[in-house]
CSV table of C-alpha atoms and ligand atoms in Angstrom, one decimal:
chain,number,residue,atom,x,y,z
A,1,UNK,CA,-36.2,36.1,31.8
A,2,UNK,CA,-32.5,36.1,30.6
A,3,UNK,CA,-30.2,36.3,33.3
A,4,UNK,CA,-26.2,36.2,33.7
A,5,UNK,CA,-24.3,35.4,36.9
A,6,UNK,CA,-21.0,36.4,37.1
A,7,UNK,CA,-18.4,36.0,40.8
A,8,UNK,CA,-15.2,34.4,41.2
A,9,UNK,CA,-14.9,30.5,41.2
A,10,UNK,CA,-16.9,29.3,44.2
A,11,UNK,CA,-19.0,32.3,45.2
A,12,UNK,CA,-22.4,29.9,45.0
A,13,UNK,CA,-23.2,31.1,41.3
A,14,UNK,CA,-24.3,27.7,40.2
A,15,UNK,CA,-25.9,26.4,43.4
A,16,UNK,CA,-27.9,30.0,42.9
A,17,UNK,CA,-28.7,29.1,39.3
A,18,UNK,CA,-30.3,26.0,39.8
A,19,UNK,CA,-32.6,27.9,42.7
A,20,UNK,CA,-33.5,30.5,40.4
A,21,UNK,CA,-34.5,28.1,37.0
A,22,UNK,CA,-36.4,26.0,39.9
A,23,UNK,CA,-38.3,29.1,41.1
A,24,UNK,CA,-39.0,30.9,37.2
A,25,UNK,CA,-38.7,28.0,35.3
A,26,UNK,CA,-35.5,29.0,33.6
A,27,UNK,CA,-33.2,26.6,31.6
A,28,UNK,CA,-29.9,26.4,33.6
A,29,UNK,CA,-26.3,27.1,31.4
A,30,UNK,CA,-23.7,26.5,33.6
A,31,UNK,CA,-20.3,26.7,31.1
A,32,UNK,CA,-18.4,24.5,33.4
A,33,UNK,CA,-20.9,21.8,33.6
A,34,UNK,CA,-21.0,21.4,30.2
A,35,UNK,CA,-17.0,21.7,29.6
A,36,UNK,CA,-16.6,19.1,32.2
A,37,UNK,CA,-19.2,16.6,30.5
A,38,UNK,CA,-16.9,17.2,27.5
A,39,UNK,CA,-14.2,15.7,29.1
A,40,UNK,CA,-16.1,13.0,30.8
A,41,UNK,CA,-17.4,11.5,28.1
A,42,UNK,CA,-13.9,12.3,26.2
A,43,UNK,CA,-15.1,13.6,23.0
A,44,UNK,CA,-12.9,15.3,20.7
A,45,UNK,CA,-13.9,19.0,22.4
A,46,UNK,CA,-13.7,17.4,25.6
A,47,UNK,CA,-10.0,16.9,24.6
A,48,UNK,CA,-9.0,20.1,23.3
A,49,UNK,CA,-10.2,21.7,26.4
A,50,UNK,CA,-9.2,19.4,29.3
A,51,UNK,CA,-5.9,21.0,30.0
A,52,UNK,CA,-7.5,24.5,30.1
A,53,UNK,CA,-9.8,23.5,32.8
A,54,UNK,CA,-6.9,21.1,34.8
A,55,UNK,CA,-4.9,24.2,35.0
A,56,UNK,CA,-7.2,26.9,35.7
A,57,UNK,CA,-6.9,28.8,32.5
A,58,UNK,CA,-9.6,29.7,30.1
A,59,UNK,CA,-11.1,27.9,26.9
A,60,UNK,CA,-10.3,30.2,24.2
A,61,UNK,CA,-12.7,33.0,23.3
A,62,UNK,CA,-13.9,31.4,19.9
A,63,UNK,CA,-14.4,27.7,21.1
A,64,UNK,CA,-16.8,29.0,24.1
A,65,UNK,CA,-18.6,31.2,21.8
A,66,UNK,CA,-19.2,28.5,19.9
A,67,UNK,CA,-20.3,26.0,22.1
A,68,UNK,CA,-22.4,28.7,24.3
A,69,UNK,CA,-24.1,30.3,20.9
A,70,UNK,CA,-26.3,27.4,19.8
A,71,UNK,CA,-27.8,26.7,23.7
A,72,UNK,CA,-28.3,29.8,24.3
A,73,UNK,CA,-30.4,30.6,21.1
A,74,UNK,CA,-32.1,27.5,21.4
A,75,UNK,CA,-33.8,28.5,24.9
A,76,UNK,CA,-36.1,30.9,24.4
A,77,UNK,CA,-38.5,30.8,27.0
A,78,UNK,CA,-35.4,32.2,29.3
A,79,UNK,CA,-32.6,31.0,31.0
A,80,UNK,CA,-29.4,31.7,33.4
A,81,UNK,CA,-25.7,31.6,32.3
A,82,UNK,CA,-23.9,30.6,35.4
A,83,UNK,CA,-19.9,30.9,34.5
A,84,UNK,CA,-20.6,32.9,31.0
A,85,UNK,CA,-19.7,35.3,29.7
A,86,UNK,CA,-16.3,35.5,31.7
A,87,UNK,CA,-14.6,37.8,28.8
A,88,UNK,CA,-15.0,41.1,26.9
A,89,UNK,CA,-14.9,39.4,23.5
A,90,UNK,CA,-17.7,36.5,24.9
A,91,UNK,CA,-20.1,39.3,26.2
A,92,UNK,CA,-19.8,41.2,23.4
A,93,UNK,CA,-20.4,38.0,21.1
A,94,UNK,CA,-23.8,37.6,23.7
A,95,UNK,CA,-25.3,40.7,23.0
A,96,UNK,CA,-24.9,40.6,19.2
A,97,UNK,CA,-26.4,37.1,19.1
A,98,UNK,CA,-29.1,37.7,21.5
A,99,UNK,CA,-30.0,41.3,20.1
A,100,UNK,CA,-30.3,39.8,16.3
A,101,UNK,CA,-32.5,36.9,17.9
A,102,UNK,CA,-34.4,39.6,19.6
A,103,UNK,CA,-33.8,38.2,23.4
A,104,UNK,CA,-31.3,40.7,25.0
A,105,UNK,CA,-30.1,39.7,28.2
A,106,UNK,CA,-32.6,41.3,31.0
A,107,UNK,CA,-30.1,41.3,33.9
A,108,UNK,CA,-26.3,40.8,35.3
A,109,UNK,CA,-26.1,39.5,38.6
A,110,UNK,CA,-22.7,40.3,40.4
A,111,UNK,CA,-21.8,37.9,43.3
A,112,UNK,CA,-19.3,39.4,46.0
A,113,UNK,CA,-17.5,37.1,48.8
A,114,UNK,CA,-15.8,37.3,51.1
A,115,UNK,CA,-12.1,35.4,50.5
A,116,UNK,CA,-12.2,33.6,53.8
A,117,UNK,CA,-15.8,32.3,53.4
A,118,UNK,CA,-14.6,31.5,49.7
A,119,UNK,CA,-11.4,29.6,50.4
A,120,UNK,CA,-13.9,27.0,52.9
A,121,UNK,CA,-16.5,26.8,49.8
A,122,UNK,CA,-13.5,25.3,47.9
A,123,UNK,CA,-12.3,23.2,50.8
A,124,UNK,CA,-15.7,21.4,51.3
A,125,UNK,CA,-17.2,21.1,47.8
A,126,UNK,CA,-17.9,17.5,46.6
A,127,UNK,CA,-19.4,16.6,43.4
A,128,UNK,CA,-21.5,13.7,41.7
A,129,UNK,CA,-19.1,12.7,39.1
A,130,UNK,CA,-21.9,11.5,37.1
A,131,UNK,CA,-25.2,14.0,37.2
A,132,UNK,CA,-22.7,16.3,38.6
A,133,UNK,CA,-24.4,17.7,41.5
A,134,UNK,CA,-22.6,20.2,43.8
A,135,UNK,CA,-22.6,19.4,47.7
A,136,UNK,CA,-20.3,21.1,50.5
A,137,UNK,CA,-19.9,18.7,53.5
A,138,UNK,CA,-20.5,21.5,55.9
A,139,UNK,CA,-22.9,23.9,54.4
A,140,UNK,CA,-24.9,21.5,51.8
A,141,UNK,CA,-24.0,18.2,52.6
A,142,UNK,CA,-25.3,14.9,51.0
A,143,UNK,CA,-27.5,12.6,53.3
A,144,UNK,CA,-25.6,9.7,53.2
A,145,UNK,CA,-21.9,11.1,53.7
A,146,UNK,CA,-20.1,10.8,50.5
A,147,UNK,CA,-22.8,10.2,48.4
A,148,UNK,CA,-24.8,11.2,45.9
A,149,UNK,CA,-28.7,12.0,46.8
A,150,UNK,CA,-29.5,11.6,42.9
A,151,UNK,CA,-28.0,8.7,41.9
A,152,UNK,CA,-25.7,6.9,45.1
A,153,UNK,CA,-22.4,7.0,43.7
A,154,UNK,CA,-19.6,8.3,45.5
A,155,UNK,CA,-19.1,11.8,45.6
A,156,UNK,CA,-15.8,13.4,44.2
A,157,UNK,CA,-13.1,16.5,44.8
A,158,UNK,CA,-13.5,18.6,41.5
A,159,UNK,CA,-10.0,18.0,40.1
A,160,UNK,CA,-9.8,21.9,39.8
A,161,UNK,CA,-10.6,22.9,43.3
A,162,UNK,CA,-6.8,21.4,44.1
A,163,UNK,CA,-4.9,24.4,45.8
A,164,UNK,CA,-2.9,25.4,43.4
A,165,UNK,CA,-5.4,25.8,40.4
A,166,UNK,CA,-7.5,27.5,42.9
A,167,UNK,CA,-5.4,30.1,43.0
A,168,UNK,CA,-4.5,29.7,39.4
A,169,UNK,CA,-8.6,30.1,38.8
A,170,UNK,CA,-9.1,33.4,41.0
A,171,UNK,CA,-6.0,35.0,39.2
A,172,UNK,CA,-7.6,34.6,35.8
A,173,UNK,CA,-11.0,35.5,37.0
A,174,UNK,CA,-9.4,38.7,38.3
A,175,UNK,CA,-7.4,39.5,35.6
A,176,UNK,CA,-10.3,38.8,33.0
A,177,UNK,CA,-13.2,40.5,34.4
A,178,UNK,CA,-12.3,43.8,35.5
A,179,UNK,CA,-13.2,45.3,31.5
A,180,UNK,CA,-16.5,43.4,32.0
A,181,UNK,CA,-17.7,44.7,35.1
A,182,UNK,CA,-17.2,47.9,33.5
A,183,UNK,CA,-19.2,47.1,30.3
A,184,UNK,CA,-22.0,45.8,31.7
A,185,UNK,CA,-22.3,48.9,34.4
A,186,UNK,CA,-22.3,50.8,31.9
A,187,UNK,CA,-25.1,48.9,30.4
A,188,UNK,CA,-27.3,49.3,33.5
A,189,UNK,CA,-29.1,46.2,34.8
A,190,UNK,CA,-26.1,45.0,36.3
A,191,UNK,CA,-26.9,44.4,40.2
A,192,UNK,CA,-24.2,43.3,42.8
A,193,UNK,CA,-25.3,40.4,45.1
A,194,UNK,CA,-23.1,40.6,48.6
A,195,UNK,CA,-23.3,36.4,48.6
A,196,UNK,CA,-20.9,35.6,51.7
A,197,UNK,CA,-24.4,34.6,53.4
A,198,UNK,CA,-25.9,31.1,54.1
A,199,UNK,CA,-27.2,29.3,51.1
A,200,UNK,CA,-30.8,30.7,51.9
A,201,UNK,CA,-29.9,33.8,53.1
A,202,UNK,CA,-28.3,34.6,49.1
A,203,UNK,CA,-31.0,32.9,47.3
A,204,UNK,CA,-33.8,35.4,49.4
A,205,UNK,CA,-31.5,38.4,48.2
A,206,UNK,CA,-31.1,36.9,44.6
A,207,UNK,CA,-35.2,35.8,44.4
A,208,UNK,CA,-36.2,39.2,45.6
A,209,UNK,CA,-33.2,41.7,43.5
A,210,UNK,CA,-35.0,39.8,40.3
A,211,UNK,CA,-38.5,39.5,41.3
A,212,UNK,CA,-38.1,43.5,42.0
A,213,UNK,CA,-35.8,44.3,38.6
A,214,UNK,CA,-38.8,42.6,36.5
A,215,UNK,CA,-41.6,44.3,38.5
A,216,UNK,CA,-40.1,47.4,37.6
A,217,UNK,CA,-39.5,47.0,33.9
A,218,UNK,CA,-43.2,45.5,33.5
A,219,UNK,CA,-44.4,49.0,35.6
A,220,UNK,CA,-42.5,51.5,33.5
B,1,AP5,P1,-16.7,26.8,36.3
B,1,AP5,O1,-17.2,25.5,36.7
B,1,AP5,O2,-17.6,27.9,35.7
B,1,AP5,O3,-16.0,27.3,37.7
B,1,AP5,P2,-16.1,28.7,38.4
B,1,AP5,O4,-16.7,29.9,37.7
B,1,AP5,O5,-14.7,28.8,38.7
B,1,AP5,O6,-17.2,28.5,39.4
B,1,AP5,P3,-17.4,27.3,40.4
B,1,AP5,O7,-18.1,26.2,39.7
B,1,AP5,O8,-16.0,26.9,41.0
B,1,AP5,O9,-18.2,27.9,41.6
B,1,AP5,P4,-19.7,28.4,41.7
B,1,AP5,O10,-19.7,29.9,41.8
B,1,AP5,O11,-20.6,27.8,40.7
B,1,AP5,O12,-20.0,27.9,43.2
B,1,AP5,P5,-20.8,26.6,43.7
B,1,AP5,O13,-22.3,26.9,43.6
B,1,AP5,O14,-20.3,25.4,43.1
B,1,AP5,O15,-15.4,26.7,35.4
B,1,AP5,C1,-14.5,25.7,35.5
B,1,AP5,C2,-13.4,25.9,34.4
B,1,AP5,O16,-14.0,25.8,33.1
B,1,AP5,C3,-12.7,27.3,34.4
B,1,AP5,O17,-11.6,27.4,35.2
B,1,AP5,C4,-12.3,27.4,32.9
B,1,AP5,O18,-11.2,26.6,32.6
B,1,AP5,C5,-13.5,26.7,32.2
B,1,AP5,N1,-14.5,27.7,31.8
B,1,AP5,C6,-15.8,27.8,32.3
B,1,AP5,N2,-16.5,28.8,31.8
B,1,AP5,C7,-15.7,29.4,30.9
B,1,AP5,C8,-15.8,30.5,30.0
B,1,AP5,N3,-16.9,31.2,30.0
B,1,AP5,N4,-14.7,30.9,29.3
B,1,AP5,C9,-13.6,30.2,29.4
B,1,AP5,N5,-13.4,29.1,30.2
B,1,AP5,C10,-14.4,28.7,30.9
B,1,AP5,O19,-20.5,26.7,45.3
B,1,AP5,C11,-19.2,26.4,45.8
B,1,AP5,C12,-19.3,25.5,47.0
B,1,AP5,O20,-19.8,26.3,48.1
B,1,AP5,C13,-20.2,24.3,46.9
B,1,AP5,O21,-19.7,23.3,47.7
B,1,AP5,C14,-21.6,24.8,47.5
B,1,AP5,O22,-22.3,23.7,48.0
B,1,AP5,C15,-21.1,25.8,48.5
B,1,AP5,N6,-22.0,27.0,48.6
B,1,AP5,C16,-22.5,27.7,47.6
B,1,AP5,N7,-23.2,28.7,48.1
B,1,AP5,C17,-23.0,28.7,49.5
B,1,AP5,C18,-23.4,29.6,50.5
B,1,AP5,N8,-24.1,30.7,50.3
B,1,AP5,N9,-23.0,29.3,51.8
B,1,AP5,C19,-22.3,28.2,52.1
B,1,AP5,N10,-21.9,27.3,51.1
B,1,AP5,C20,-22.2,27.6,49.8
């Protein structure tokens, strides 16, 4: 199973990712993870795309191509993207290199919230700052207040979920996914998840959209 989620910034797509590799056995891509290890750790990519992510904007086409390609390749046995492709130029890029590796992408998953619900999934996420889990104090919260189930260090406010590069981040989500929407429906296999639900209540929808999308496919 290849599978891309797409949604604005917060709508559950990576807490729905890691339920869905959990459930197939899939190999979990979350773009932001892996930009925000980057800068962590401070390596030299981690540097050229820190103030990108501080300020809300988007890595440049090429370098997310490139750091996406290899991963993506590499997992053959299936996987989710959770955050890419978020341009026309990166999920154009996707099909070519999938279709000349002969692993095209089996479905699009759209997720849809509500902006109230949305704005309180920003105002109560907390993260691990080192194995980078994802809790919400009200809706997923940690055991232990304030700290990390994994690994017992204190949890953190994502340095991007401040206010303003919120609204920084659903502007450029806005603004770049409208001509992507519209390629992929015209692609087919491009589903819209309504995910202003509990955290169960969206995985059940999401667990039975792709358990029926795959039953078909194998029928016909
Ligand atoms: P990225 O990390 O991808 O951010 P995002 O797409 O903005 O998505 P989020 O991680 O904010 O939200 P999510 O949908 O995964 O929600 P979550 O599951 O955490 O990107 C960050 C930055 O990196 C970008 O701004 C950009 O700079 C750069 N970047 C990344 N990819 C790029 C690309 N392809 N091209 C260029 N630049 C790129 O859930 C949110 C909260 O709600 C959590 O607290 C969770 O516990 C809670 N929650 C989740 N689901 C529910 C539910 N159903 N009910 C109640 N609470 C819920």
């Amino acid at each position: 199973m290849r599978i891309a989620l797409l949604g604005p910034p917060g709508a559950g797509k990576g807490t729905q990712a890691a339920r869905i590799c959990q459930t197939f056995h899939l190999i979990h891509f979350s773009s932001g993870d892996i930009l925000r290890a980057e800068k962590m750790f401070g390596t030299s990519l981690g540097r050229r795309i820190r103030d990108f992510i501080d300020n809300g904007l988007l890595v440049p086409d090429d370098l997310m191509i490139q750091i996406m390609e290899q991963r993506v390749l590499a997992a053959r046995d299936g996987f989710v993207l959770d955050g890419y492709p978020r341009t026309l130029p990166q999920s154009q890029a996707l099909k070519r290199i999938l279709q000349a590796a002969d692993m095209p992408l089996d479905l699009v998953l759209n997720f849809v919230v509500d902006p109230k619900v949305l704005a309180r999934r920003f105002e109560g996420r907390r993260i691990c700052p080192v194995c980078l889990a994802v809790y919400h104090v009200d809706t997923m919260p940690s055991k232990i207040p304030g700290v990390c189930d994994h690994d017992s260090h204190e949890l953190i406010i994502r340095q991007d979920d401040m206010p303003d590069v919120v609204r920084k981040r659903i502007e450029t989500y806005q603004e770049s996914m409208a001509p992507l929407f519209a390629y992929y429906a015209q692609q087919g296999d491009f589903k819209t998840i309504d995910a202003s639900g509990s955290v169960d209540d969206v995985t059940r929808v999401v667990l039975d959209k792709i358990r029926r999308h795959f039953e078909a496919a194998t029928a016909s």
